[in-house]
């Protein structure tokens, strides 16, 4: 495999998929190395009590993707109850061969050092990846039933994983890339009694059961890239968008010294000690049911355990009409920490 890999740039994308499939099939059949069949059983065991959690893993994978600087990262989730399928479509740059290698083997991921190399010149940034295209992606195969198939269309690649064959084996399929830029992942083969439950869970996870708990439950508040998520079943549609209206940077610069910078604040290429942003959190339950929550986000740069990091606090702007509306907040580590709720509507994101 290593010898062939040196000539990957000379091969078509279909040839690449076919080569990976052949080698992965050999290792899967022999239950050897990272492709060991035992890892497949471990995934099913980890998620068997809550198989819907695969959607949460997908959310992290989507957020860890690479996006062009001039696009607003967004995710559209479509639940098709007639075909018992769910599709995830997002406007990332697209799959590379390393991503497919990571997906097609266990214990592997394309995280590399877990840090993005790119550091933006402006704004709050976080280089630490949470999911990417690795083990979490494979959690979809914990869904009950043997007929689960995952289709991937991205950057000229078009292939599928079939649970009956073994989750690590990509199979090329000729599917036109006609949905635009980005990636589309479609999961089919859900049992009929599962698809309705998963849809309800997605509504609850992504949009909270109601707006009062948004500062304690919403996973979108501190994601690294995603600022917009839409969920639809073809009849009903929910969406949440986070818009930055105003930003003010501290006059005091931050000196990163020789410490590794994991997350931070930049303006015109310079590090700053703090920043304050006014946000709008826009919730849509239908064309007639739209609500905007105004919030303040305060961020600070600190050196913690030999690494430069940013800490952020998010709280609603309380008016006469919204006083007492929000119930509680939460500690976050990019995503909400379920066992660390707060009595006041403040969300705090830090490297706990």
CSV table of C-alpha atoms in Angstrom, one decimal:
chain,number,residue,atom,x,y,z
A,1,UNK,CA,0.0,0.0,0.0
A,2,UNK,CA,2.8,2.4,0.9
A,3,UNK,CA,4.4,1.9,-2.6
A,4,UNK,CA,1.1,2.6,-4.4
A,5,UNK,CA,0.4,5.6,-2.2
A,6,UNK,CA,3.4,7.4,-3.6
A,7,UNK,CA,1.6,7.6,-7.0
A,8,UNK,CA,-1.8,8.6,-5.7
A,9,UNK,CA,-1.6,11.9,-7.5
A,10,UNK,CA,-1.5,10.0,-10.8
A,11,UNK,CA,-4.7,8.1,-10.2
A,12,UNK,CA,-8.3,9.0,-10.8
A,13,UNK,CA,-10.6,9.3,-7.8
A,14,UNK,CA,-12.4,6.1,-8.7
A,15,UNK,CA,-9.1,4.3,-8.8
A,16,UNK,CA,-8.2,5.7,-5.4
A,17,UNK,CA,-11.4,4.4,-3.9
A,18,UNK,CA,-11.0,1.0,-5.5
A,19,UNK,CA,-7.5,0.6,-4.1
A,20,UNK,CA,-8.5,1.6,-0.6
A,21,UNK,CA,-11.4,-0.8,-0.8
A,22,UNK,CA,-9.2,-3.7,-1.8
A,23,UNK,CA,-6.6,-3.2,1.0
A,24,UNK,CA,-9.3,-2.5,3.6
A,25,UNK,CA,-11.1,-5.6,2.7
A,26,UNK,CA,-8.0,-7.7,3.2
A,27,UNK,CA,-7.3,-6.3,6.6
A,28,UNK,CA,-11.0,-6.5,7.6
A,29,UNK,CA,-11.2,-10.1,6.6
A,30,UNK,CA,-8.1,-10.9,8.6
A,31,UNK,CA,-9.3,-8.7,11.6
A,32,UNK,CA,-5.9,-7.2,11.6
A,33,UNK,CA,-4.5,-3.8,12.6
A,34,UNK,CA,-6.6,-0.7,12.7
A,35,UNK,CA,-9.2,-2.4,10.6
A,36,UNK,CA,-10.0,-5.0,13.2
A,37,UNK,CA,-13.6,-6.1,13.3
A,38,UNK,CA,-13.6,-5.8,17.1
A,39,UNK,CA,-13.6,-2.0,16.7
A,40,UNK,CA,-16.9,-2.3,14.8
A,41,UNK,CA,-18.5,-4.1,17.7
A,42,UNK,CA,-17.0,-1.5,20.1
A,43,UNK,CA,-18.8,1.3,18.2
A,44,UNK,CA,-22.1,-0.5,18.4
A,45,UNK,CA,-21.6,-1.1,22.1
A,46,UNK,CA,-20.8,2.6,22.7
A,47,UNK,CA,-23.9,3.9,21.0
A,48,UNK,CA,-26.4,1.2,21.4
A,49,UNK,CA,-28.3,2.9,24.2
A,50,UNK,CA,-28.5,6.2,22.3
A,51,UNK,CA,-28.0,5.5,18.6
A,52,UNK,CA,-29.4,9.0,17.7
A,53,UNK,CA,-26.1,10.4,19.1
A,54,UNK,CA,-24.6,9.8,15.6
A,55,UNK,CA,-26.1,13.1,14.6
A,56,UNK,CA,-24.2,14.9,17.4
A,57,UNK,CA,-21.0,13.3,16.1
A,58,UNK,CA,-21.8,14.4,12.6
A,59,UNK,CA,-22.3,18.0,13.9
A,60,UNK,CA,-18.7,17.9,15.3
A,61,UNK,CA,-17.3,16.5,12.1
A,62,UNK,CA,-19.0,19.2,10.0
A,63,UNK,CA,-17.8,21.9,12.4
A,64,UNK,CA,-14.2,20.6,12.1
A,65,UNK,CA,-14.2,20.8,8.3
A,66,UNK,CA,-12.2,23.3,6.3
A,67,UNK,CA,-14.2,26.3,4.9
A,68,UNK,CA,-13.2,29.0,2.4
A,69,UNK,CA,-12.7,32.4,4.0
A,70,UNK,CA,-15.5,34.0,2.0
A,71,UNK,CA,-18.3,31.6,2.9
A,72,UNK,CA,-20.6,31.4,5.9
A,73,UNK,CA,-20.4,27.8,7.1
A,74,UNK,CA,-23.9,26.2,7.2
A,75,UNK,CA,-25.4,22.8,7.5
A,76,UNK,CA,-28.8,21.5,6.2
A,77,UNK,CA,-30.2,18.3,7.6
A,78,UNK,CA,-33.0,16.7,5.7
A,79,UNK,CA,-35.0,13.8,7.2
A,80,UNK,CA,-36.9,11.8,4.6
A,81,UNK,CA,-39.5,9.7,6.4
A,82,UNK,CA,-40.8,8.1,3.2
A,83,UNK,CA,-37.3,6.6,2.4
A,84,UNK,CA,-36.1,6.3,6.1
A,85,UNK,CA,-33.1,8.4,5.3
A,86,UNK,CA,-31.2,11.5,6.6
A,87,UNK,CA,-28.9,13.7,4.6
A,88,UNK,CA,-26.3,16.2,5.8
A,89,UNK,CA,-25.3,18.8,3.3
A,90,UNK,CA,-22.7,21.4,4.1
A,91,UNK,CA,-20.5,23.9,2.3
A,92,UNK,CA,-17.0,22.8,3.3
A,93,UNK,CA,-14.0,22.7,0.8
A,94,UNK,CA,-14.6,19.0,0.3
A,95,UNK,CA,-13.0,15.6,1.0
A,96,UNK,CA,-9.4,14.8,0.4
A,97,UNK,CA,-7.8,11.4,0.1
A,98,UNK,CA,-6.5,11.6,3.7
A,99,UNK,CA,-10.1,12.1,4.9
A,100,UNK,CA,-11.2,8.9,3.1
A,101,UNK,CA,-8.3,7.0,4.5
A,102,UNK,CA,-9.3,8.1,8.0
A,103,UNK,CA,-12.9,7.1,7.5
A,104,UNK,CA,-11.9,3.7,6.1
A,105,UNK,CA,-9.9,2.6,9.1
A,106,UNK,CA,-10.5,2.3,12.8
A,107,UNK,CA,-8.5,4.2,15.4
A,108,UNK,CA,-7.5,6.7,12.8
A,109,UNK,CA,-8.5,10.2,12.0
A,110,UNK,CA,-7.4,13.2,9.9
A,111,UNK,CA,-6.9,15.4,12.9
A,112,UNK,CA,-3.1,15.2,12.6
A,113,UNK,CA,-2.0,17.4,15.6
A,114,UNK,CA,-5.6,18.2,16.4
A,115,UNK,CA,-4.9,21.8,15.6
A,116,UNK,CA,-5.8,23.8,12.4
A,117,UNK,CA,-2.7,25.3,10.8
A,118,UNK,CA,-4.6,28.4,9.7
A,119,UNK,CA,-4.9,31.3,12.1
A,120,UNK,CA,-7.2,34.1,10.9
A,121,UNK,CA,-6.2,37.7,11.0
A,122,UNK,CA,-9.4,38.9,12.6
A,123,UNK,CA,-11.9,37.6,15.2
A,124,UNK,CA,-12.2,34.9,17.8
A,125,UNK,CA,-10.7,31.6,16.7
A,126,UNK,CA,-10.2,28.1,18.0
A,127,UNK,CA,-7.7,25.7,16.3
A,128,UNK,CA,-8.6,22.6,18.4
A,129,UNK,CA,-10.6,20.1,16.4
A,130,UNK,CA,-13.3,18.0,18.2
A,131,UNK,CA,-14.5,15.4,15.7
A,132,UNK,CA,-13.3,15.6,12.1
A,133,UNK,CA,-13.7,12.6,9.8
A,134,UNK,CA,-12.8,9.8,12.2
A,135,UNK,CA,-14.3,7.4,14.7
A,136,UNK,CA,-17.2,9.6,15.5
A,137,UNK,CA,-18.4,9.5,11.9
A,138,UNK,CA,-18.7,5.7,12.1
A,139,UNK,CA,-21.1,6.0,15.0
A,140,UNK,CA,-23.9,5.9,12.4
A,141,UNK,CA,-23.3,2.2,12.1
A,142,UNK,CA,-24.6,1.8,15.7
A,143,UNK,CA,-28.1,2.5,14.3
A,144,UNK,CA,-30.3,-0.6,14.8
A,145,UNK,CA,-30.6,-2.9,11.7
A,146,UNK,CA,-28.3,-4.4,9.1
A,147,UNK,CA,-29.4,-2.4,6.1
A,148,UNK,CA,-27.6,0.9,6.9
A,149,UNK,CA,-25.8,2.5,4.0
A,150,UNK,CA,-23.9,5.8,4.0
A,151,UNK,CA,-23.5,7.6,0.7
A,152,UNK,CA,-20.8,10.3,0.4
A,153,UNK,CA,-20.5,12.9,-2.5
A,154,UNK,CA,-17.7,15.4,-2.1
A,155,UNK,CA,-15.0,17.1,-4.2
A,156,UNK,CA,-15.3,14.6,-7.1
A,157,UNK,CA,-15.5,11.6,-4.9
A,158,UNK,CA,-18.7,9.5,-4.8
A,159,UNK,CA,-18.8,6.3,-2.7
A,160,UNK,CA,-20.7,4.5,0.0
A,161,UNK,CA,-20.2,2.3,3.0
A,162,UNK,CA,-22.5,-0.7,3.4
A,163,UNK,CA,-22.9,-2.0,7.0
A,164,UNK,CA,-23.4,-5.6,5.8
A,165,UNK,CA,-20.0,-5.6,4.0
A,166,UNK,CA,-18.1,-4.0,6.9
A,167,UNK,CA,-18.1,-0.4,7.8
A,168,UNK,CA,-14.5,0.3,6.7
A,169,UNK,CA,-14.9,-0.7,3.0
A,170,UNK,CA,-15.7,2.2,0.6
A,171,UNK,CA,-17.6,1.2,-2.6
A,172,UNK,CA,-17.5,3.6,-5.6
A,173,UNK,CA,-20.8,4.7,-7.1
A,174,UNK,CA,-21.4,6.9,-10.1
A,175,UNK,CA,-23.5,9.7,-8.6
A,176,UNK,CA,-23.5,13.1,-10.2
A,177,UNK,CA,-22.1,15.9,-8.0
A,178,UNK,CA,-25.0,18.2,-8.9
A,179,UNK,CA,-26.0,19.7,-5.5
A,180,UNK,CA,-23.3,22.5,-5.6
A,181,UNK,CA,-20.1,23.0,-3.7
A,182,UNK,CA,-19.4,21.2,-0.5
A,183,UNK,CA,-20.3,17.7,0.8
A,184,UNK,CA,-23.4,15.6,1.0
A,185,UNK,CA,-23.7,12.6,3.3
A,186,UNK,CA,-26.9,10.5,3.1
A,187,UNK,CA,-27.6,7.8,5.6
A,188,UNK,CA,-30.3,5.3,4.6
A,189,UNK,CA,-31.7,2.1,6.0
A,190,UNK,CA,-33.2,3.4,9.3
A,191,UNK,CA,-35.9,1.2,10.8
A,192,UNK,CA,-39.3,2.8,10.5
A,193,UNK,CA,-39.7,3.2,14.3
A,194,UNK,CA,-36.4,4.9,14.6
A,195,UNK,CA,-36.7,7.7,12.1
A,196,UNK,CA,-39.5,9.6,13.9
A,197,UNK,CA,-37.6,9.3,17.2
A,198,UNK,CA,-34.4,10.6,15.7
A,199,UNK,CA,-36.1,13.6,14.1
A,200,UNK,CA,-37.6,14.6,17.5
A,201,UNK,CA,-34.2,14.1,19.1
A,202,UNK,CA,-32.6,16.4,16.5
A,203,UNK,CA,-35.2,19.1,17.1
A,204,UNK,CA,-34.5,18.9,20.8
A,205,UNK,CA,-30.7,18.8,20.5
A,206,UNK,CA,-30.2,21.5,17.9
A,207,UNK,CA,-32.9,23.9,18.8
A,208,UNK,CA,-33.6,23.1,22.4
A,209,UNK,CA,-37.1,22.1,23.6
A,210,UNK,CA,-37.8,25.8,23.9
A,211,UNK,CA,-36.0,29.1,23.8
A,212,UNK,CA,-35.8,29.4,27.5
A,213,UNK,CA,-33.1,26.7,27.7
A,214,UNK,CA,-31.0,27.9,24.7
A,215,UNK,CA,-28.1,29.1,26.9
A,216,UNK,CA,-27.8,25.8,28.6
A,217,UNK,CA,-28.4,23.3,25.8
A,218,UNK,CA,-27.7,24.7,22.3
A,219,UNK,CA,-24.7,23.1,20.7
A,220,UNK,CA,-24.3,26.0,18.2
A,221,UNK,CA,-23.2,28.7,20.6
A,222,UNK,CA,-19.5,28.0,20.7
A,223,UNK,CA,-18.8,25.8,17.6
A,224,UNK,CA,-15.7,26.7,15.8
A,225,UNK,CA,-17.1,27.4,12.3
A,226,UNK,CA,-20.8,26.6,12.0
A,227,UNK,CA,-23.1,29.5,12.4
A,228,UNK,CA,-26.3,28.2,10.7
A,229,UNK,CA,-28.2,24.9,10.9
A,230,UNK,CA,-31.5,24.0,9.2
A,231,UNK,CA,-33.5,20.9,9.9
A,232,UNK,CA,-36.4,19.8,7.7
A,233,UNK,CA,-38.6,16.8,7.1
A,234,UNK,CA,-40.0,18.2,3.9
A,235,UNK,CA,-43.0,19.6,5.7
A,236,UNK,CA,-41.8,21.3,8.9
A,237,UNK,CA,-38.5,23.2,9.1
A,238,UNK,CA,-36.4,24.6,12.0
A,239,UNK,CA,-33.4,26.7,11.7
A,240,UNK,CA,-31.0,28.6,14.0
A,241,UNK,CA,-28.5,31.3,12.9
A,242,UNK,CA,-26.0,33.2,14.9
A,243,UNK,CA,-25.1,36.6,13.5
A,244,UNK,CA,-22.3,38.9,14.7
A,245,UNK,CA,-23.6,42.5,14.6
A,246,UNK,CA,-20.9,44.5,16.4
A,247,UNK,CA,-17.4,43.7,17.7
A,248,UNK,CA,-15.0,45.8,19.8
A,249,UNK,CA,-11.4,44.8,20.6
A,250,UNK,CA,-9.5,45.9,23.6
A,251,UNK,CA,-6.8,48.5,23.1
A,252,UNK,CA,-4.4,46.2,25.1
A,253,UNK,CA,-2.5,43.7,22.9
A,254,UNK,CA,-1.8,40.2,24.1
A,255,UNK,CA,1.7,38.8,24.0
A,256,UNK,CA,1.6,35.1,23.0
A,257,UNK,CA,5.3,34.8,23.8
A,258,UNK,CA,6.7,31.3,22.9
A,259,UNK,CA,3.6,29.4,24.1
A,260,UNK,CA,1.5,27.4,21.8
A,261,UNK,CA,-1.6,29.3,20.8
A,262,UNK,CA,-4.6,27.0,20.7
A,263,UNK,CA,-7.4,29.6,20.6
A,264,UNK,CA,-7.4,33.4,20.8
A,265,UNK,CA,-8.4,36.8,19.6
A,266,UNK,CA,-6.9,38.6,16.6
A,267,UNK,CA,-7.5,42.0,14.9
A,268,UNK,CA,-5.6,43.0,11.8
A,269,UNK,CA,-3.1,40.3,12.5
A,270,UNK,CA,-2.4,41.3,16.2
A,271,UNK,CA,-3.4,39.4,19.3
A,272,UNK,CA,-5.7,41.3,21.7
A,273,UNK,CA,-6.4,40.6,25.4
A,274,UNK,CA,-10.2,40.8,25.0
A,275,UNK,CA,-13.1,41.5,22.7
A,276,UNK,CA,-16.9,42.1,23.1
A,277,UNK,CA,-19.4,41.1,20.4
A,278,UNK,CA,-23.1,41.8,20.1
A,279,UNK,CA,-24.9,38.8,18.6
A,280,UNK,CA,-28.3,38.0,17.2
A,281,UNK,CA,-29.5,34.4,17.7
A,282,UNK,CA,-32.3,33.9,15.2
A,283,UNK,CA,-34.7,31.0,15.7
A,284,UNK,CA,-37.1,29.9,13.0
A,285,UNK,CA,-39.8,27.3,13.5
A,286,UNK,CA,-41.8,28.4,10.4
A,287,UNK,CA,-42.1,31.3,8.0
A,288,UNK,CA,-44.4,32.9,10.5
A,289,UNK,CA,-42.7,31.9,13.7
A,290,UNK,CA,-39.3,33.8,13.9
A,291,UNK,CA,-37.7,35.1,17.0
A,292,UNK,CA,-34.4,37.0,17.5
A,293,UNK,CA,-32.5,36.8,20.8
A,294,UNK,CA,-29.9,39.5,21.3
A,295,UNK,CA,-26.9,38.5,23.3
A,296,UNK,CA,-23.4,39.7,24.4
A,297,UNK,CA,-20.3,37.6,24.0
A,298,UNK,CA,-17.2,38.5,26.0
A,299,UNK,CA,-13.9,36.8,25.2
A,300,UNK,CA,-10.5,36.9,26.9
A,301,UNK,CA,-7.1,35.5,26.1
A,302,UNK,CA,-5.1,33.8,28.9
A,303,UNK,CA,-2.1,31.6,29.2
A,304,UNK,CA,-3.3,28.4,30.8
A,305,UNK,CA,-0.9,25.4,31.6
A,306,UNK,CA,1.6,26.7,29.1
A,307,UNK,CA,-0.9,27.3,26.2
A,308,UNK,CA,-2.6,30.4,25.0
A,309,UNK,CA,-6.3,30.0,25.0
A,310,UNK,CA,-9.5,32.1,24.8
A,311,UNK,CA,-12.3,31.9,27.3
A,312,UNK,CA,-15.8,33.2,26.3
A,313,UNK,CA,-19.0,34.1,28.2
A,314,UNK,CA,-22.3,34.5,26.4
A,315,UNK,CA,-25.4,36.0,28.0
A,316,UNK,CA,-28.7,37.4,26.8
A,317,UNK,CA,-29.3,41.1,26.6
A,318,UNK,CA,-32.2,41.3,29.1
A,319,UNK,CA,-35.0,43.8,28.3
A,320,UNK,CA,-38.3,44.5,30.0
A,321,UNK,CA,-40.0,42.0,27.8
A,322,UNK,CA,-37.4,39.2,28.2
A,323,UNK,CA,-36.7,39.5,31.9
A,324,UNK,CA,-37.0,36.1,33.5
A,325,UNK,CA,-37.5,34.4,30.1
A,326,UNK,CA,-34.3,32.3,30.2
A,327,UNK,CA,-33.8,29.4,32.5
A,328,UNK,CA,-30.2,28.6,33.4
A,329,UNK,CA,-26.9,28.3,31.6
A,330,UNK,CA,-24.1,25.8,31.3
A,331,UNK,CA,-20.4,25.2,31.1
A,332,UNK,CA,-19.2,24.4,27.6
A,333,UNK,CA,-16.1,22.7,26.2
A,334,UNK,CA,-17.1,23.8,22.6
A,335,UNK,CA,-20.3,21.7,23.3
A,336,UNK,CA,-22.4,21.9,26.4
A,337,UNK,CA,-21.3,19.8,29.4
A,338,UNK,CA,-24.5,18.1,30.5
A,339,UNK,CA,-23.4,17.7,34.1
A,340,UNK,CA,-22.4,21.3,34.6
A,341,UNK,CA,-25.6,23.5,34.6
A,342,UNK,CA,-25.7,27.0,36.0
A,343,UNK,CA,-28.6,28.7,37.7
A,344,UNK,CA,-28.3,31.9,35.7
A,345,UNK,CA,-28.5,32.3,31.9
A,346,UNK,CA,-24.8,32.4,31.2
A,347,UNK,CA,-22.9,30.0,28.9
A,348,UNK,CA,-19.2,29.8,29.6
A,349,UNK,CA,-16.8,28.2,27.1
A,350,UNK,CA,-13.4,27.3,28.5
A,351,UNK,CA,-10.7,24.5,28.4
A,352,UNK,CA,-12.0,22.6,31.5
